[in-house]
Coordinates of N, CA and C in Angstrom, one line a residue:
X1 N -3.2 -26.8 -28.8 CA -4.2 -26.2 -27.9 C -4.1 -24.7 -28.1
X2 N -4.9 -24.3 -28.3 CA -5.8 -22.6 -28.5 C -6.2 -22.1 -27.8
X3 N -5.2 -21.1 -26.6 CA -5.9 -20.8 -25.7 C -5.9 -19.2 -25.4
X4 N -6.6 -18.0 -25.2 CA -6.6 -17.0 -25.5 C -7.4 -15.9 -24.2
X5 N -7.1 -16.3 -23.1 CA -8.0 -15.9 -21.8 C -6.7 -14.8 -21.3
X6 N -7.7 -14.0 -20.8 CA -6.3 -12.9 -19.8 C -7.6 -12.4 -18.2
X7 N -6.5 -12.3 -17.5 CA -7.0 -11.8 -16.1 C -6.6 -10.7 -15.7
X8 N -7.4 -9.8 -15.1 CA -6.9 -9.0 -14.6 C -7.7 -8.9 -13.0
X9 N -7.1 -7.9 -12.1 CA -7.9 -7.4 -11.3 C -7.3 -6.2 -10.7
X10 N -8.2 -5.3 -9.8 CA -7.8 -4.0 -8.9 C -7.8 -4.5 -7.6
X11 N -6.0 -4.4 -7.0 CA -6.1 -5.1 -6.1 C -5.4 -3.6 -4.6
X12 N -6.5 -3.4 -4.3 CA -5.9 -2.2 -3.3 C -5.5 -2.2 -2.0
X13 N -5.1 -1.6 -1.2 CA -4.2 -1.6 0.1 C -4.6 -0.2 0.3
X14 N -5.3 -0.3 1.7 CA -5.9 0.7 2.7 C -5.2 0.5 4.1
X15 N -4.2 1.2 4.3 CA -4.0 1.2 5.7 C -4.1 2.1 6.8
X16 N -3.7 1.8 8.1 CA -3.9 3.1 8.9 C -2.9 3.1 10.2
X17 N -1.8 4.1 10.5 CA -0.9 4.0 11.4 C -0.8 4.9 12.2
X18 N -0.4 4.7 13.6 CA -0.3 5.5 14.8 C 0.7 5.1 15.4
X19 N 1.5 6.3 15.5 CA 2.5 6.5 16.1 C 2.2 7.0 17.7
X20 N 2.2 6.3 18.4 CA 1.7 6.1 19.7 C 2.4 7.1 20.0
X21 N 3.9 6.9 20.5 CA 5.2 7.6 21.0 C 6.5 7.3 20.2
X22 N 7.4 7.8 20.5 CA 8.6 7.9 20.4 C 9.2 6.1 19.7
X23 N 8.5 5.0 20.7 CA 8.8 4.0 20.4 C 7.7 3.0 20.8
X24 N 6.5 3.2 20.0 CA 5.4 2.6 20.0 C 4.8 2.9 18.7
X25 N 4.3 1.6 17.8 CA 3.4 1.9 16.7 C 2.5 1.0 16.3
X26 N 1.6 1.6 16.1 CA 0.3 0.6 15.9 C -0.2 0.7 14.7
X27 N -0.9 -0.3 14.0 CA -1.3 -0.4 12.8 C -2.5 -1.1 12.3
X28 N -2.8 -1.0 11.0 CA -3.8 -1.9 10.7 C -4.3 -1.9 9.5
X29 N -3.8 -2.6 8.4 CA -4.1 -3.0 7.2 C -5.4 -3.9 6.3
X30 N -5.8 -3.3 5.2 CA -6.5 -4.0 4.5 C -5.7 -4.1 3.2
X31 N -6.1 -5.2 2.4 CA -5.4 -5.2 1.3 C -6.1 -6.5 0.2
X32 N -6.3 -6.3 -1.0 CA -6.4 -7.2 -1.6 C -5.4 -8.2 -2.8
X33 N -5.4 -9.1 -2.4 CA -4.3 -9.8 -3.6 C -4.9 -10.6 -4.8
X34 N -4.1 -10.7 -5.2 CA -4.3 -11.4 -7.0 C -3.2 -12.0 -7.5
X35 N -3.9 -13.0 -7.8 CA -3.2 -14.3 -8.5 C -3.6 -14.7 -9.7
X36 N -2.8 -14.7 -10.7 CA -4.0 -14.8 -12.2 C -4.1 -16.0 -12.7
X37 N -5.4 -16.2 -13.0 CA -5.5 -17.8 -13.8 C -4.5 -18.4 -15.2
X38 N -4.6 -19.2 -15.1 CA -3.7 -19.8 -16.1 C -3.9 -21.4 -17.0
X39 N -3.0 -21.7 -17.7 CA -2.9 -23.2 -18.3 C -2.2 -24.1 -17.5
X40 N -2.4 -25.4 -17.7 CA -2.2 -26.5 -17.6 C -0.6 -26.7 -18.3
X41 N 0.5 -26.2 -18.1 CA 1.6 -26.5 -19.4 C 2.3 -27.7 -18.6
X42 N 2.2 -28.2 -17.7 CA 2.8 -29.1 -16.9 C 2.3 -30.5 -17.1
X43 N 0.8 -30.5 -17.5 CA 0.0 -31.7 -17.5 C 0.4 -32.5 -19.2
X44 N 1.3 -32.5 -19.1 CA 1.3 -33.1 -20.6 C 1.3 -34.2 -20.7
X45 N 0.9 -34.8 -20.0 CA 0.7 -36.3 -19.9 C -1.2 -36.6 -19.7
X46 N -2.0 -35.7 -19.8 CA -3.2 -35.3 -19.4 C -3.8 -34.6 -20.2
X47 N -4.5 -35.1 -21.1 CA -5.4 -34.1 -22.4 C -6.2 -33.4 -21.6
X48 N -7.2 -34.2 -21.0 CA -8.3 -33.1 -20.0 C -7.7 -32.0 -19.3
X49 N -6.4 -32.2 -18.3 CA -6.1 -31.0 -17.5 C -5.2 -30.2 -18.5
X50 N -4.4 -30.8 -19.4 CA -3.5 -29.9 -20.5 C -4.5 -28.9 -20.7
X51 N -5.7 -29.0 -21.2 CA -6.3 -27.6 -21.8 C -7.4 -27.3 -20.8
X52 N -7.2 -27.6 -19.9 CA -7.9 -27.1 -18.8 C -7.8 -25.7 -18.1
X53 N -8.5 -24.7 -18.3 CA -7.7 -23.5 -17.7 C -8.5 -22.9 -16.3
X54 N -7.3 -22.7 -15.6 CA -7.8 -22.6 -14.0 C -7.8 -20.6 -13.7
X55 N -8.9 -20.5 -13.2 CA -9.4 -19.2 -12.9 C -8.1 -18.6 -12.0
X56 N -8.7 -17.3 -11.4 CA -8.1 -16.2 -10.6 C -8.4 -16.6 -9.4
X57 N -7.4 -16.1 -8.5 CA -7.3 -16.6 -6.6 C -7.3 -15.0 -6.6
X58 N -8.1 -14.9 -5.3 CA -8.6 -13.5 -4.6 C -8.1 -13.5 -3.1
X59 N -7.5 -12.7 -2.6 CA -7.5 -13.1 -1.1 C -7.8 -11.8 -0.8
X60 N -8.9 -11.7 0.4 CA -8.8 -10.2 1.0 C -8.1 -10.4 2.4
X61 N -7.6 -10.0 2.7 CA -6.3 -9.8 4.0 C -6.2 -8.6 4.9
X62 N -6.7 -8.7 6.4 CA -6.9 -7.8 7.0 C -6.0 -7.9 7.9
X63 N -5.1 -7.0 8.5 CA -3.8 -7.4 9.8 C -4.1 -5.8 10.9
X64 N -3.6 -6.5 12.1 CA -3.3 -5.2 13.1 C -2.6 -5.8 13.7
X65 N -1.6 -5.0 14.2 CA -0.3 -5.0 14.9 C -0.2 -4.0 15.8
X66 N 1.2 -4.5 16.5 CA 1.4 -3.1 17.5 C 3.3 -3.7 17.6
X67 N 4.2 -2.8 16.8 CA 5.2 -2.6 17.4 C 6.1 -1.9 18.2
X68 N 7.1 -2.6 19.1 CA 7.4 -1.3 20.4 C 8.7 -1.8 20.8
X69 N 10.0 -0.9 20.7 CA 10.6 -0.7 21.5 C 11.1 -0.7 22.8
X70 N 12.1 -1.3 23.5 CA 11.7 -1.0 25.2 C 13.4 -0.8 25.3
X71 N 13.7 -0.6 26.5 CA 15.0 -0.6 27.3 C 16.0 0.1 26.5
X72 N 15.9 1.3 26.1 CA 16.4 2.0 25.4 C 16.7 1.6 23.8
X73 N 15.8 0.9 23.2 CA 15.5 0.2 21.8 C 16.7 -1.2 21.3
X74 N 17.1 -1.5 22.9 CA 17.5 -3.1 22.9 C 16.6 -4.3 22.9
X75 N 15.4 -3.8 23.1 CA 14.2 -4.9 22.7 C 13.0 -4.6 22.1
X76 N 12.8 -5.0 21.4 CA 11.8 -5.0 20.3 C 10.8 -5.8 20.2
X77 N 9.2 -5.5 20.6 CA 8.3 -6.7 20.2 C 7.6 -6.2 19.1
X78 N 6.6 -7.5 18.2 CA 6.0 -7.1 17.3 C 5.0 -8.5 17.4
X79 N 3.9 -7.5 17.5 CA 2.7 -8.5 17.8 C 1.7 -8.1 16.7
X80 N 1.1 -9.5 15.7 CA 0.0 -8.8 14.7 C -0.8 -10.3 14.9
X81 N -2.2 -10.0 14.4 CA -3.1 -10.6 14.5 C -4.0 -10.1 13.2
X82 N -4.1 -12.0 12.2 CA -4.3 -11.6 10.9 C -5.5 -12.2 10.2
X83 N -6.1 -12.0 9.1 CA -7.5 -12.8 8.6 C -7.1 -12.7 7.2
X84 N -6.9 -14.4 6.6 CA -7.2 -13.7 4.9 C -8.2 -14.9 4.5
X85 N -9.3 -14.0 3.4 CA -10.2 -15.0 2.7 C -9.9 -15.1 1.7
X86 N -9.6 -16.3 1.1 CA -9.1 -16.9 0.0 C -10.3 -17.2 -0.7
X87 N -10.8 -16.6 -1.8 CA -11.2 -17.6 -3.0 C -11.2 -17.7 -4.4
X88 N -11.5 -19.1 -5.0 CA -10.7 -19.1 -5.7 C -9.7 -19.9 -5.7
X89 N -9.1 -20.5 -4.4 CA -8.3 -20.6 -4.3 C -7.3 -22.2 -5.1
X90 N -5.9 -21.8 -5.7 CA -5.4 -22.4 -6.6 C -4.6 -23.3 -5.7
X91 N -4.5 -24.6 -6.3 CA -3.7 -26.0 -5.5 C -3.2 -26.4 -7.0
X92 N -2.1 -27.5 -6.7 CA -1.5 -28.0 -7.4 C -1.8 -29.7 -7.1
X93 N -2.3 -30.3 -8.1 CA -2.6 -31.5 -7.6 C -1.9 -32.6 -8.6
X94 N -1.8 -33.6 -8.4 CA -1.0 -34.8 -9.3 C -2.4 -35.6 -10.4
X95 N -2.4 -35.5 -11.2 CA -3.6 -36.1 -12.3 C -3.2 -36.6 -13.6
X96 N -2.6 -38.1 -12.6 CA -1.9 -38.9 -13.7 C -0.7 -39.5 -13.4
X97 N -0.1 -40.3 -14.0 CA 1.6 -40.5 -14.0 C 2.3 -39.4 -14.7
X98 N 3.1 -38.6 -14.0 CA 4.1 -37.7 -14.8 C 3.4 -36.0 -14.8
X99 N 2.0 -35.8 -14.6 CA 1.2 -35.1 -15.1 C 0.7 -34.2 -13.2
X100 N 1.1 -33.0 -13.5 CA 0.9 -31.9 -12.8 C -0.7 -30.8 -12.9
X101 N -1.2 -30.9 -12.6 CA -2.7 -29.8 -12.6 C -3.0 -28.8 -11.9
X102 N -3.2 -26.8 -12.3 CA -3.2 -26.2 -10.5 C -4.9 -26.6 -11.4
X103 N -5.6 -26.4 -10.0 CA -7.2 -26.1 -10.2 C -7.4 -25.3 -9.1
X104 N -8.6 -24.9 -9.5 CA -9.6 -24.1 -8.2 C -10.1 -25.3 -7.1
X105 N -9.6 -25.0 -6.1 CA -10.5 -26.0 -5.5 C -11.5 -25.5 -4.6
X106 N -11.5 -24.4 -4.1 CA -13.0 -23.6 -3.7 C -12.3 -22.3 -2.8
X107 N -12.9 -22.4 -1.2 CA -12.7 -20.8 -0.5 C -11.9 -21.4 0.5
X108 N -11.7 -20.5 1.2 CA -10.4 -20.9 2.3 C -10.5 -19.6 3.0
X109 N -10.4 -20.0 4.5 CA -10.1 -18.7 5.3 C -8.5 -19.4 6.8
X110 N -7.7 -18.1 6.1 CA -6.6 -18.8 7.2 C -6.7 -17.0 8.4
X111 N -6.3 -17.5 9.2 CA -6.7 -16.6 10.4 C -5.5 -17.2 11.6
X112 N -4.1 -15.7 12.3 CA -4.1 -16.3 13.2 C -3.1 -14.6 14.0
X113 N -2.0 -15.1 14.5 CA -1.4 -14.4 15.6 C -0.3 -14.5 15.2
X114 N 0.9 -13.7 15.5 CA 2.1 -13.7 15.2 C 2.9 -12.8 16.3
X115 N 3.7 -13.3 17.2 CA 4.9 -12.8 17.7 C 6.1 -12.8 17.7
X116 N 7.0 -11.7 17.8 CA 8.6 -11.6 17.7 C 9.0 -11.0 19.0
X117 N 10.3 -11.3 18.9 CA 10.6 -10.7 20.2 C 12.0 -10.8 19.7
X118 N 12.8 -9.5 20.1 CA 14.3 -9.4 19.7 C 15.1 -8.6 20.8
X119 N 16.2 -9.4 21.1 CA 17.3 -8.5 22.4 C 18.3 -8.3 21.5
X120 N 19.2 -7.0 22.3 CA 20.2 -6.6 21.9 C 20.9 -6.3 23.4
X121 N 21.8 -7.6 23.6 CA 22.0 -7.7 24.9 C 23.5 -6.7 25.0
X122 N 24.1 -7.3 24.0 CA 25.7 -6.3 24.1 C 25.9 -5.9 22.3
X123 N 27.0 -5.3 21.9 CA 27.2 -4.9 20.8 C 27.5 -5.8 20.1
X124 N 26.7 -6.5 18.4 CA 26.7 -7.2 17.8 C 26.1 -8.4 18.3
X125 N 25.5 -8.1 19.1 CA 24.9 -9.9 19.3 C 23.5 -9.3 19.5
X126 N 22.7 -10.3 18.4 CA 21.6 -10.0 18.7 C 20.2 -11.3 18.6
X127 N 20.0 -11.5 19.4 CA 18.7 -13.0 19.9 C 17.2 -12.7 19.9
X128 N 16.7 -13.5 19.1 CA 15.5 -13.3 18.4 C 15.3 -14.5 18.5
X129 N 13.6 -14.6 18.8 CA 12.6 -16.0 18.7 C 11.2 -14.7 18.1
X130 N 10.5 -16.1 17.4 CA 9.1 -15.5 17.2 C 7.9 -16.8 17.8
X131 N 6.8 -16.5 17.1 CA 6.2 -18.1 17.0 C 4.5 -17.1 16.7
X132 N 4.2 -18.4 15.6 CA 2.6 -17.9 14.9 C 2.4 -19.4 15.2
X133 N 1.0 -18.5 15.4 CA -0.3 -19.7 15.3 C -1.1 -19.0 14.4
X134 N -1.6 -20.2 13.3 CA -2.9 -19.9 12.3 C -4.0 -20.9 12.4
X135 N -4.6 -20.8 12.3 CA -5.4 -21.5 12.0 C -6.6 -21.3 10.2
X136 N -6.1 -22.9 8.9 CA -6.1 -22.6 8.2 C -7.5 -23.8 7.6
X137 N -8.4 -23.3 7.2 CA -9.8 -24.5 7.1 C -10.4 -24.1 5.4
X138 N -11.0 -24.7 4.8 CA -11.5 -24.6 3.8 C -13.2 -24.6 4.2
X139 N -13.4 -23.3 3.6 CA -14.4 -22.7 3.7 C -15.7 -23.5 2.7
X140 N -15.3 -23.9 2.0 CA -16.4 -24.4 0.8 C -15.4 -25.4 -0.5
X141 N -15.0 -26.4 -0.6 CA -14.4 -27.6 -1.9 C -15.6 -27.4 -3.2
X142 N -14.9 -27.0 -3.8 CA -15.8 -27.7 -5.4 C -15.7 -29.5 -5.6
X143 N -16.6 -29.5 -5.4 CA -16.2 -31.3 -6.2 C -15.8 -31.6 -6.8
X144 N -15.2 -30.8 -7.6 CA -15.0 -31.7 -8.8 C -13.1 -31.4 -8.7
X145 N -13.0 -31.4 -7.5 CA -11.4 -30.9 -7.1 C -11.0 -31.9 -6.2
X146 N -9.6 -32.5 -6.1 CA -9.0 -33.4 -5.5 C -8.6 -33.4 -4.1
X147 N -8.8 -32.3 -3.5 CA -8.9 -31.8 -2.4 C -10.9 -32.7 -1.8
X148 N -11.1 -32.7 -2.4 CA -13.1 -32.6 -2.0 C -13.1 -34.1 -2.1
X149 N -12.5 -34.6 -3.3 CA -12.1 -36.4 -3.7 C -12.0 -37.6 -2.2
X150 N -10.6 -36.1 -1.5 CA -9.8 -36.9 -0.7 C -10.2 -36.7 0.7
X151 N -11.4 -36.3 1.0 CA -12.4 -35.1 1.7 C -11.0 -34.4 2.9
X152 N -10.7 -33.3 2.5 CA -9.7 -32.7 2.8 C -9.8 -31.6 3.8
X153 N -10.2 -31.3 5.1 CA -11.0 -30.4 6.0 C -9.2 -28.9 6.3
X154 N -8.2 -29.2 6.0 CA -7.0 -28.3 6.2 C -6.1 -27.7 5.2
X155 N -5.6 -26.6 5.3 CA -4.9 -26.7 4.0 C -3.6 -27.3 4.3
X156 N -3.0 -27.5 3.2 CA -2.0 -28.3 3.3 C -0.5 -27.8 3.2
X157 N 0.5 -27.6 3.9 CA 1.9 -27.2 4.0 C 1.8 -25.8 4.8
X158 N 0.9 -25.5 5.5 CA 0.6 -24.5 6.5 C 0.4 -25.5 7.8
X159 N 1.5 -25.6 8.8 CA 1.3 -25.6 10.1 C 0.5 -25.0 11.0
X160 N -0.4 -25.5 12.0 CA -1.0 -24.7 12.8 C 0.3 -23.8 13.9
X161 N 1.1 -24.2 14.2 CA 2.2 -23.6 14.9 C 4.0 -23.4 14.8
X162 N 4.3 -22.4 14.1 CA 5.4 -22.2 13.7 C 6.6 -21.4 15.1
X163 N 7.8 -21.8 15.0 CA 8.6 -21.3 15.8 C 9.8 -20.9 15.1
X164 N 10.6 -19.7 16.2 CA 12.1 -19.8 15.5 C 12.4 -19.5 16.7
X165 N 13.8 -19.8 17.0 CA 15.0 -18.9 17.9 C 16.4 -19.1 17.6
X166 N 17.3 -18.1 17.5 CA 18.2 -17.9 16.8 C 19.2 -16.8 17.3
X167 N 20.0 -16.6 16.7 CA 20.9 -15.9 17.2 C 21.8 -15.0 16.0
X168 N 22.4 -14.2 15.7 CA 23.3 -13.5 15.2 C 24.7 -12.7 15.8
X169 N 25.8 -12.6 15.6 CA 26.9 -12.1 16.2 C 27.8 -11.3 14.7
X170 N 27.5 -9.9 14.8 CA 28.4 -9.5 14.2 C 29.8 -8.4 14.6
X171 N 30.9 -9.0 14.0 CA 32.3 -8.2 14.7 C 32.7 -7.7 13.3
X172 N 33.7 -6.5 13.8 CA 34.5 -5.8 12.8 C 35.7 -6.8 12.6
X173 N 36.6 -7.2 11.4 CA 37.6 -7.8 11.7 C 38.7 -7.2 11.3
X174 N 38.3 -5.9 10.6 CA 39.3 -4.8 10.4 C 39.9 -4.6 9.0
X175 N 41.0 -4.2 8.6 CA 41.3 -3.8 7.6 C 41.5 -5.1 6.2

């Protein structure tokens, strides 16, 4: 197989920040990403998807945030709220026994919220939870994609609701 394609793109980041105060900062990003098209080298079990070659993923990604300080910089929150449009967008699908495929499967917009929250209650101990919610939908399936097959309305391995809480303790043990 003879294959001879290259991708490129200009992918820029425009942001804008404000330093409120001393321990307040606000923000707000644009940015574009890129992911480059490629071969099939996985599908070897698969003449059609072996020389099949799958385009470029575009995502435009817009965020604002506001981080801040409080109680003499023992607590910390960070609150953002995000948009990215996907398209283009590349999946990995099974096409065959043994045989791997990415393809295009169409547009995608995931959109959601994100908070942290961190204490610094005494020296070396430090407790942190966050939790995001997204919400992640396909904007438009190509048909001719396994995703559209299996009529597939989510993306897949993205939870609508993520959590953490946790802890850290660090001591000196000396020489």
């Amino acid at each position: 197989v003879t294959n001879d394609r290259t991708f490129s793109a200009t992918t820029p980041k425009v942001g804008l920040d404000w330093k409120i105060n001393d321990d307040t900062f606000a923000y707000a990003s644009f940015s574009r990403g890129f992911k480059a098209g490629g071969y099939n080298g996985l599908a070897v079990f698969n003449a059609t998807a072996f020389r099949a070659v799958y385009e470029p993923q575009e995502v435009d990604a817009i965020e604002v945030g506001l981080k801040a300080d409080w109680a003499d910089g023992r607590v910390r929150t960070n609150f953002a709220v995000f948009n990215n449009d996907i398209s283009g967008l590349q999946q990995t699908s099974a096409v065959g026994t043994g045989s791997f495929a990415v393809q295009n499967v169409g547009d995608a917009t995931v959109r959601g919220i994100e908070a942290e929250l961190t204490w610094l209650p005494m020296a070396g101990l430090r407790l942190y939870t966050n939790l995001g919610y997204s919400d992640a939908k396909y904007d438009r399936l190509l048909p001719t994609s396994r995703a559209f097959a299996f009529g597939a309305t989510d993306l897949p391995l993205l939870p609508d609701l993520t959590h953490q809480l946790g802890f850290s303790y660090e001591r000196p043990v000396g020489n």
